[in-house]
mmCIF file of C-alpha atoms in Angstrom:
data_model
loop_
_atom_site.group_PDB
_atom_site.id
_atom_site.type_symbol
_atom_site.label_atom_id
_atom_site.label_comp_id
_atom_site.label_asym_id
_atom_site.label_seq_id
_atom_site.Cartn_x
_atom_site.Cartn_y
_atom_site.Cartn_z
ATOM 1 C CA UNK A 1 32.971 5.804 25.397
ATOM 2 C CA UNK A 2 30.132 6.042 22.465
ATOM 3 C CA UNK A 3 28.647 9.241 21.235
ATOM 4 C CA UNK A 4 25.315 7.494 22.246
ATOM 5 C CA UNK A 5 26.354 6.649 26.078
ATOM 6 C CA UNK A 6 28.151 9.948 26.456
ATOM 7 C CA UNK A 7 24.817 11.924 25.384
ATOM 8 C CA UNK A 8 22.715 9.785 27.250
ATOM 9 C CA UNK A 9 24.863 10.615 30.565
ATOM 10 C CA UNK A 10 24.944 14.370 29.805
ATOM 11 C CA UNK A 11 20.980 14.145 29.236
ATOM 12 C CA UNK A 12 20.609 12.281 32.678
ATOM 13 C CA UNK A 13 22.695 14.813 34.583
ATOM 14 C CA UNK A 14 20.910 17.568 33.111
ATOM 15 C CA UNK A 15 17.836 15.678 34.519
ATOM 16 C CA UNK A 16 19.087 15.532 37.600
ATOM 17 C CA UNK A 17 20.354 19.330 37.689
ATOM 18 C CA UNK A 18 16.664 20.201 36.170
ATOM 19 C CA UNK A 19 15.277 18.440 39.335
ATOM 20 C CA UNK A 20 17.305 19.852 41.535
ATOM 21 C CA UNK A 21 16.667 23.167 40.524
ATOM 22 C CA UNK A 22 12.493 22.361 40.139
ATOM 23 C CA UNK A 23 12.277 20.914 43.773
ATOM 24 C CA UNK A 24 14.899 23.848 44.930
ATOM 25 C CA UNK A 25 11.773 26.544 43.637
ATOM 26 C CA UNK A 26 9.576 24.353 45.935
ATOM 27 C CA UNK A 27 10.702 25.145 49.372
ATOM 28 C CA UNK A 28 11.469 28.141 51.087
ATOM 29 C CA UNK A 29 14.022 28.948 54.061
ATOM 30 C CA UNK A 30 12.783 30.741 56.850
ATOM 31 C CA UNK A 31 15.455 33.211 57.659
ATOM 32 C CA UNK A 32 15.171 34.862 61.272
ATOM 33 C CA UNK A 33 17.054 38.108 61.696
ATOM 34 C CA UNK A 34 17.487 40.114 65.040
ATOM 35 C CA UNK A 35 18.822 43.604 64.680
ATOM 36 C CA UNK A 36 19.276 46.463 67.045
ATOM 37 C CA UNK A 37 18.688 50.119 65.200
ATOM 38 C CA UNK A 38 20.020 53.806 66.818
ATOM 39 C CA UNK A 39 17.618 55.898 67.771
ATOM 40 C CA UNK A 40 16.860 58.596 70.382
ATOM 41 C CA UNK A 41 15.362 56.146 73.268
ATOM 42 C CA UNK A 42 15.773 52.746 73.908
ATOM 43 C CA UNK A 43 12.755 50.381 73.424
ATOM 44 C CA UNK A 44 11.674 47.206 72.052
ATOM 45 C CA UNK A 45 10.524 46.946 68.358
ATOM 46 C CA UNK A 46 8.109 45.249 66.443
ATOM 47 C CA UNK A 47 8.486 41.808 65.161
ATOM 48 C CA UNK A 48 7.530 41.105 61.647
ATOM 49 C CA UNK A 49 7.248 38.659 58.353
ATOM 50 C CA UNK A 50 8.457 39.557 55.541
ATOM 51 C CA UNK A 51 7.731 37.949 51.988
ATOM 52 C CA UNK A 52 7.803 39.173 48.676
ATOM 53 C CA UNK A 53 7.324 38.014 45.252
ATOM 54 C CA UNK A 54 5.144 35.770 45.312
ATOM 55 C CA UNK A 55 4.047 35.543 42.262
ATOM 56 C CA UNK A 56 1.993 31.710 41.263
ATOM 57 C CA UNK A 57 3.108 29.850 44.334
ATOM 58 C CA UNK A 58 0.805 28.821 47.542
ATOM 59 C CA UNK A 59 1.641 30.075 50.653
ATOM 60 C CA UNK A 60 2.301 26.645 52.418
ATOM 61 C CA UNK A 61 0.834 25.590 55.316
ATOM 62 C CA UNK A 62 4.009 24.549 56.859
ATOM 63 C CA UNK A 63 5.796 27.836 56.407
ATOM 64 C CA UNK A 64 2.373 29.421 58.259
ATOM 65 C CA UNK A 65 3.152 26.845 61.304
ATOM 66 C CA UNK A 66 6.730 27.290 61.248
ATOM 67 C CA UNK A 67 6.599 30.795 60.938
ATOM 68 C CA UNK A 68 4.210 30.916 64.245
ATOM 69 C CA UNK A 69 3.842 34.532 65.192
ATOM 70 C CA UNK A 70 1.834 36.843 66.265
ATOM 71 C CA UNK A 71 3.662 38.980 64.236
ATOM 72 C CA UNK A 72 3.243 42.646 64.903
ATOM 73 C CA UNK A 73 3.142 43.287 60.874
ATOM 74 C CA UNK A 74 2.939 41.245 57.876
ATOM 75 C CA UNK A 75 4.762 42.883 54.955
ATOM 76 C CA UNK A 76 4.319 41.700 51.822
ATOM 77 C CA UNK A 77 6.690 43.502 49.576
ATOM 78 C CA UNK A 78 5.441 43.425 46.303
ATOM 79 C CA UNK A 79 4.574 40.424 43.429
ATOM 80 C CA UNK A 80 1.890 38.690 45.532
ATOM 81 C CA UNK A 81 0.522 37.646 41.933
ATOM 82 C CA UNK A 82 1.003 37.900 38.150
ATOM 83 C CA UNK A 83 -0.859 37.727 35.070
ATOM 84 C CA UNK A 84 -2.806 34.231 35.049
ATOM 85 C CA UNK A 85 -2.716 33.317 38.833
ATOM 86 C CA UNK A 86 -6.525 32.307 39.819
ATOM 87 C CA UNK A 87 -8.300 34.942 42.092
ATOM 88 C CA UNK A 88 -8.785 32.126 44.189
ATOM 89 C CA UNK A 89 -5.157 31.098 45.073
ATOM 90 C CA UNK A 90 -4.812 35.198 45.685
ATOM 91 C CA UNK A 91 -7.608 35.288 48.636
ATOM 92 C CA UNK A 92 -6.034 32.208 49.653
ATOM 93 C CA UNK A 93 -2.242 33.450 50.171
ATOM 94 C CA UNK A 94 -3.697 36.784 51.629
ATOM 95 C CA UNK A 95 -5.801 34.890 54.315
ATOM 96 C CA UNK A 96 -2.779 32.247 55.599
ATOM 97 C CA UNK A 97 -0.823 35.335 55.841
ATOM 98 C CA UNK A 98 -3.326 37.743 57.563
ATOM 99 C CA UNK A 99 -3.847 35.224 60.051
ATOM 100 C CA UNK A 100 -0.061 35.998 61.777
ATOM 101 C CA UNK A 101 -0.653 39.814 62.012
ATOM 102 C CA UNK A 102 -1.910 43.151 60.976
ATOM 103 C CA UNK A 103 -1.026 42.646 57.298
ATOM 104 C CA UNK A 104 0.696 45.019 54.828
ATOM 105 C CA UNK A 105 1.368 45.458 51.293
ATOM 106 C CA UNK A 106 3.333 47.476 48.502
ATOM 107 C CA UNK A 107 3.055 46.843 44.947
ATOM 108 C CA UNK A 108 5.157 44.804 42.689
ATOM 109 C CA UNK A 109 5.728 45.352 39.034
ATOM 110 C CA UNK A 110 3.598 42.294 37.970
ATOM 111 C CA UNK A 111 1.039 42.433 40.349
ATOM 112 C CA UNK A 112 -1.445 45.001 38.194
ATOM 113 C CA UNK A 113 -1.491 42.317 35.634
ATOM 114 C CA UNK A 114 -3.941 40.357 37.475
ATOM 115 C CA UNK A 115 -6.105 43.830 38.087
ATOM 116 C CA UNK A 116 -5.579 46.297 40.814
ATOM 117 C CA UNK A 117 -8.954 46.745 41.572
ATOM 118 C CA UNK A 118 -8.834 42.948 42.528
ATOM 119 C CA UNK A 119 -5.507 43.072 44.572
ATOM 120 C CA UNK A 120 -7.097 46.243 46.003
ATOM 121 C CA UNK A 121 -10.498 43.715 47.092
ATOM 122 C CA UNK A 122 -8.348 41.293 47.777
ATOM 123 C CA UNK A 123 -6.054 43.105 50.842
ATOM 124 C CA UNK A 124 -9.179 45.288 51.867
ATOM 125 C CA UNK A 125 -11.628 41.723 52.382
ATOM 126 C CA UNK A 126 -8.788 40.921 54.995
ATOM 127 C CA UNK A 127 -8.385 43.759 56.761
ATOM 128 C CA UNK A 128 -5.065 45.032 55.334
ATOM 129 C CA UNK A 129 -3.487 47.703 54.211
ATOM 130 C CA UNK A 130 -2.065 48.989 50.666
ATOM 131 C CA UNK A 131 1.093 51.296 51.658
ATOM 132 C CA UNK A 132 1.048 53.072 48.062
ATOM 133 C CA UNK A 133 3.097 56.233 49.078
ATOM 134 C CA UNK A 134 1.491 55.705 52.497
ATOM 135 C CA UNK A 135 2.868 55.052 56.130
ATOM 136 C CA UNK A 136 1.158 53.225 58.844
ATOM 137 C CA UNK A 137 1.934 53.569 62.544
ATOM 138 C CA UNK A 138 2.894 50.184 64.327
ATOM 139 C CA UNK A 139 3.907 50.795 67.388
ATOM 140 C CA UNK A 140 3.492 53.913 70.475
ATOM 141 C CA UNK A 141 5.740 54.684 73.139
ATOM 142 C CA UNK A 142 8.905 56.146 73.992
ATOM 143 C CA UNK A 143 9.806 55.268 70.206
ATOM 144 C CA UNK A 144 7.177 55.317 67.073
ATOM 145 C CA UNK A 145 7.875 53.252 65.092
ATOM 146 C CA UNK A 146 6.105 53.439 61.004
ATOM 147 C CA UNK A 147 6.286 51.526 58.346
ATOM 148 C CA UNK A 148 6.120 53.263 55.099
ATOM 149 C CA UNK A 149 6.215 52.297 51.644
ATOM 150 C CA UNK A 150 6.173 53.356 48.221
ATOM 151 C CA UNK A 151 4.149 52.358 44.752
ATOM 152 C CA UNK A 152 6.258 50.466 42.589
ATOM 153 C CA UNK A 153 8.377 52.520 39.917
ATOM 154 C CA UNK A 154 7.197 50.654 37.224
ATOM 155 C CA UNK A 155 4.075 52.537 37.732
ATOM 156 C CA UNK A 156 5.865 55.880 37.735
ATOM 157 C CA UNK A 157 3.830 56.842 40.886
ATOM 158 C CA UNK A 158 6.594 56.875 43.353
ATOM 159 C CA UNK A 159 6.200 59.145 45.328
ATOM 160 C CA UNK A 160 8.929 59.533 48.305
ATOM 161 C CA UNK A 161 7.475 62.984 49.694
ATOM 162 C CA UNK A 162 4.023 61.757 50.176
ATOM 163 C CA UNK A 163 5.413 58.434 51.928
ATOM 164 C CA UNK A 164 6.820 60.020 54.311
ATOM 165 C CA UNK A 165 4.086 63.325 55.166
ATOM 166 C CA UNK A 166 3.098 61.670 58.321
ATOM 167 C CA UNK A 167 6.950 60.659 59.915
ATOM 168 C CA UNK A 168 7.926 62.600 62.434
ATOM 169 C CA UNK A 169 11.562 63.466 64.023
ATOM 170 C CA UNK A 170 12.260 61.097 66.365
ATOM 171 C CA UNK A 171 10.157 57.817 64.244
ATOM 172 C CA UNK A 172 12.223 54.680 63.792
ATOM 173 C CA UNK A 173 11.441 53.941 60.445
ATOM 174 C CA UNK A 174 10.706 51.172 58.637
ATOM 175 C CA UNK A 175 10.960 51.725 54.354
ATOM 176 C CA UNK A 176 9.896 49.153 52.222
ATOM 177 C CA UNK A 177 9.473 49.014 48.695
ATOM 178 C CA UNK A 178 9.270 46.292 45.980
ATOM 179 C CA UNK A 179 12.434 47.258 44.330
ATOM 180 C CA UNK A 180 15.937 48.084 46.078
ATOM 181 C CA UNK A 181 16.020 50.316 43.262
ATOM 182 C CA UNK A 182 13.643 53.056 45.047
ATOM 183 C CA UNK A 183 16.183 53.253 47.767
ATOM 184 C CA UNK A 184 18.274 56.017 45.648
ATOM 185 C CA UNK A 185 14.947 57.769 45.437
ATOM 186 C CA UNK A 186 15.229 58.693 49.659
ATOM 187 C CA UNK A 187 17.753 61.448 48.952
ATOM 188 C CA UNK A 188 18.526 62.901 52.414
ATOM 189 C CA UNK A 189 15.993 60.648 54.080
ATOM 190 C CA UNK A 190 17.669 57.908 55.702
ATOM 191 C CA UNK A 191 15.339 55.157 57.449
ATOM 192 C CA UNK A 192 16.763 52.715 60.040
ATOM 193 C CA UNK A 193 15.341 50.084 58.220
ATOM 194 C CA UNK A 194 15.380 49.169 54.293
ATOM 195 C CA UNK A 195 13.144 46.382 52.896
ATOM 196 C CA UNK A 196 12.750 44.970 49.070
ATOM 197 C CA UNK A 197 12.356 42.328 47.204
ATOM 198 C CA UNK A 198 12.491 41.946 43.211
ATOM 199 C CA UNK A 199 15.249 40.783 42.351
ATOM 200 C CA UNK A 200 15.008 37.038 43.056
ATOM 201 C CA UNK A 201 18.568 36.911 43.896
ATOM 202 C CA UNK A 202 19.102 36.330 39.911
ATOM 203 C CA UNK A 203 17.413 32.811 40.842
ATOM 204 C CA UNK A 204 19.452 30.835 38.720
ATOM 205 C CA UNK A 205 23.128 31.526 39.869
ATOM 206 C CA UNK A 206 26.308 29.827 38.968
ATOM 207 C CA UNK A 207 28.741 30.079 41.491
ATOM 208 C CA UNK A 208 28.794 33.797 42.761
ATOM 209 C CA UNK A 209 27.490 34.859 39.269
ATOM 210 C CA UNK A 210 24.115 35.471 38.699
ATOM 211 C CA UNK A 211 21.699 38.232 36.435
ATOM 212 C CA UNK A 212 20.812 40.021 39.454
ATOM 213 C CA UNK A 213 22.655 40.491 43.185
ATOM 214 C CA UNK A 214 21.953 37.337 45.598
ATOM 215 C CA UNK A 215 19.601 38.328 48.968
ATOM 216 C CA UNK A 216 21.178 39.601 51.817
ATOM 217 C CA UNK A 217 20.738 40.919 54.960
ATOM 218 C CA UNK A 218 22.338 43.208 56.677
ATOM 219 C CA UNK A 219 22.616 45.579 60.289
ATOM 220 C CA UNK A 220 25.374 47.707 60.556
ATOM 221 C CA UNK A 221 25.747 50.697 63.029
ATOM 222 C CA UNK A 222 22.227 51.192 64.177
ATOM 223 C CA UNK A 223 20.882 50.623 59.957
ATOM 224 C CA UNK A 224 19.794 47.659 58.364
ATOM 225 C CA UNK A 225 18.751 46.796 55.036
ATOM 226 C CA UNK A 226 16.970 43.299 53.630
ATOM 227 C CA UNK A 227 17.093 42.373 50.028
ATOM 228 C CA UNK A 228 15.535 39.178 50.081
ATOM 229 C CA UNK A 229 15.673 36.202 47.080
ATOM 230 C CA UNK A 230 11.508 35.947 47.088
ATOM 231 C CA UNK A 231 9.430 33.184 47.844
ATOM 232 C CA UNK A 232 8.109 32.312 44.212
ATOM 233 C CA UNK A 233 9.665 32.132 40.592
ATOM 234 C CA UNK A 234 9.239 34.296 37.277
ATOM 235 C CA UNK A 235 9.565 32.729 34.164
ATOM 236 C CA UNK A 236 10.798 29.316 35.083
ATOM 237 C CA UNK A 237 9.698 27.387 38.349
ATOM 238 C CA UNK A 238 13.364 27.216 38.738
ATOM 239 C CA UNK A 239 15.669 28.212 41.347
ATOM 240 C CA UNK A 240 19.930 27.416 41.463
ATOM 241 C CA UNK A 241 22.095 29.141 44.083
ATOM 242 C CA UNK A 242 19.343 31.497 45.357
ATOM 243 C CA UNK A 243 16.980 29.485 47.889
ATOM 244 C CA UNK A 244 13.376 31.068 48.049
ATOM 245 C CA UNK A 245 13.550 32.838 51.654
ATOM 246 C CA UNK A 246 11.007 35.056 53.601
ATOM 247 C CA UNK A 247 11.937 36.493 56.689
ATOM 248 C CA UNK A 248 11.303 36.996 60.411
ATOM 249 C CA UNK A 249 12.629 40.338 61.795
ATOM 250 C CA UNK A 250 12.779 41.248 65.433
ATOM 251 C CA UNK A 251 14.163 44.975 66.256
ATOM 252 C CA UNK A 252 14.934 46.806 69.021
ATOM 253 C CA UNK A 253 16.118 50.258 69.803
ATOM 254 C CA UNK A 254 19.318 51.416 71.726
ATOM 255 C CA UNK A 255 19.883 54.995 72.395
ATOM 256 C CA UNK A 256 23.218 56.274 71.006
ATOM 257 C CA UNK A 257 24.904 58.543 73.179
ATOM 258 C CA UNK A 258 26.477 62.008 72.014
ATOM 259 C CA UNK A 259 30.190 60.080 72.066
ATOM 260 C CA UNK A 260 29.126 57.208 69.684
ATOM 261 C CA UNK A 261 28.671 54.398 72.547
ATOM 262 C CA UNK A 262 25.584 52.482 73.267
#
């Protein structure tokens, strides 16, 4: 074969990989997760979205519909924007996802870029909340359950203490922050619920190799802990071996009894 074919085949199947991997940072699986956590009663848990890093995409209308809800929280964990992303396509994502649910929010590394005193507008206009080493009560009864999260570390405003002034013994708790990273800040706290975002899954993977850990999701003896790829891109508007993902969450409670069994 010619230098000139051989080149020109290597050139179109880097075309096609290039397009794969463009179209591939265009969609986004919705991943549904039910998880039973230990705590002192039984009881049924909230239900909730989950997205994080955002960053320049649109929140699609079809992932809105498909999604459905209500949701009993909206969590958006960080990276809802970036430097250059139109105040306009901010108010946007914020109001598609407010729509499914009391909506809340931690901040990302990238997101002060854009101004916090406009993600701060931005949240407030829709009637959410900023959890910046805050907690928020979501649901009452014979469990109560709180979502708390944490400033971003990049900020150096983490501030674990604060979080979690208002939890209580006895709280089923759900932690979320935009980097796994501020899970070794917990120490002896240990929520039944971890949330985070960041790390894209690497977003460009080969094989099981990657820059950064692929998402996962995982419930094991009464914890559980969600590291999820994102929904947008940095960098490049590329994505290979790490799908764009958010999440639906349902959780329930089951009292553990003194001899381990359910």
């Amino acid at each position: 074969m010619e230098l000139k074919t051989v080149g020109a085949v290597l050139a179109a199947a880097a075309g096609t990989v290039l397009a794969a991997m463009y179209a591939s940072a265009k969609v986004a699986i919705l991943r549904e997760h039910d998880a039973v956590i230990h705590t002192e009663q039984d009881g049924e848990g909230p239900k909730i979205l989950f997205i994080s890093d955002i960053h320049r995409r649109r929140v699609s209308r079809k992932l809105i519909r498909k999604a459905g809800g209500p949701f009993d929280a909206v969590v958006i964990g960080g990276d809802l924007a970036e430097g250059g992303v139109p105040e306009s396509r901010i108010r946007l994502n914020i109001r598609r996802l407010s729509a499914l649910g009391p909506l809340f929010y931690v901040w990302g590394n990238n997101d002060r870029e854009v101004g916090e005193a406009l993600i701060r507008s931005v949240i407030s206009d829709e009637g959410g909340t900023v959890l910046d080493n805050e907690s928020a009560e979501l649901m009452a009864g014979p469990i109560r359950w709180m979502l708390v999260g944490t400033d971003d570390e990049t900020s150096s405003n983490v501030d674990v203490d604060q979080a979690f002034r208002n939890v209580r013994r006895g709280d089923a708790v759900i932690f979320v922050s935009h980097s796994p990273s501020v899970f070794r800040m917990l120490g002896s706290r240990d929520p039944e619920v971890r949330m985070a975002g960041h790390t894209h899954g690497g977003q460009i993977r080969l094989g099981r190799f990657g820059m950064l850990e692929k998402g996962f999701f995982r419930s094991d003896n009464g914890k559980v802990e969600l590291v999820s790829n994102g929904y947008g891109t940095s960098l490049v508007p590329l994505r290979l071996g790490a799908p764009a993902e958010c999440h639906v969450i349902r959780l329930r409670a089951k009292k553990k009894h003194s001899n381990g069994e359910l």
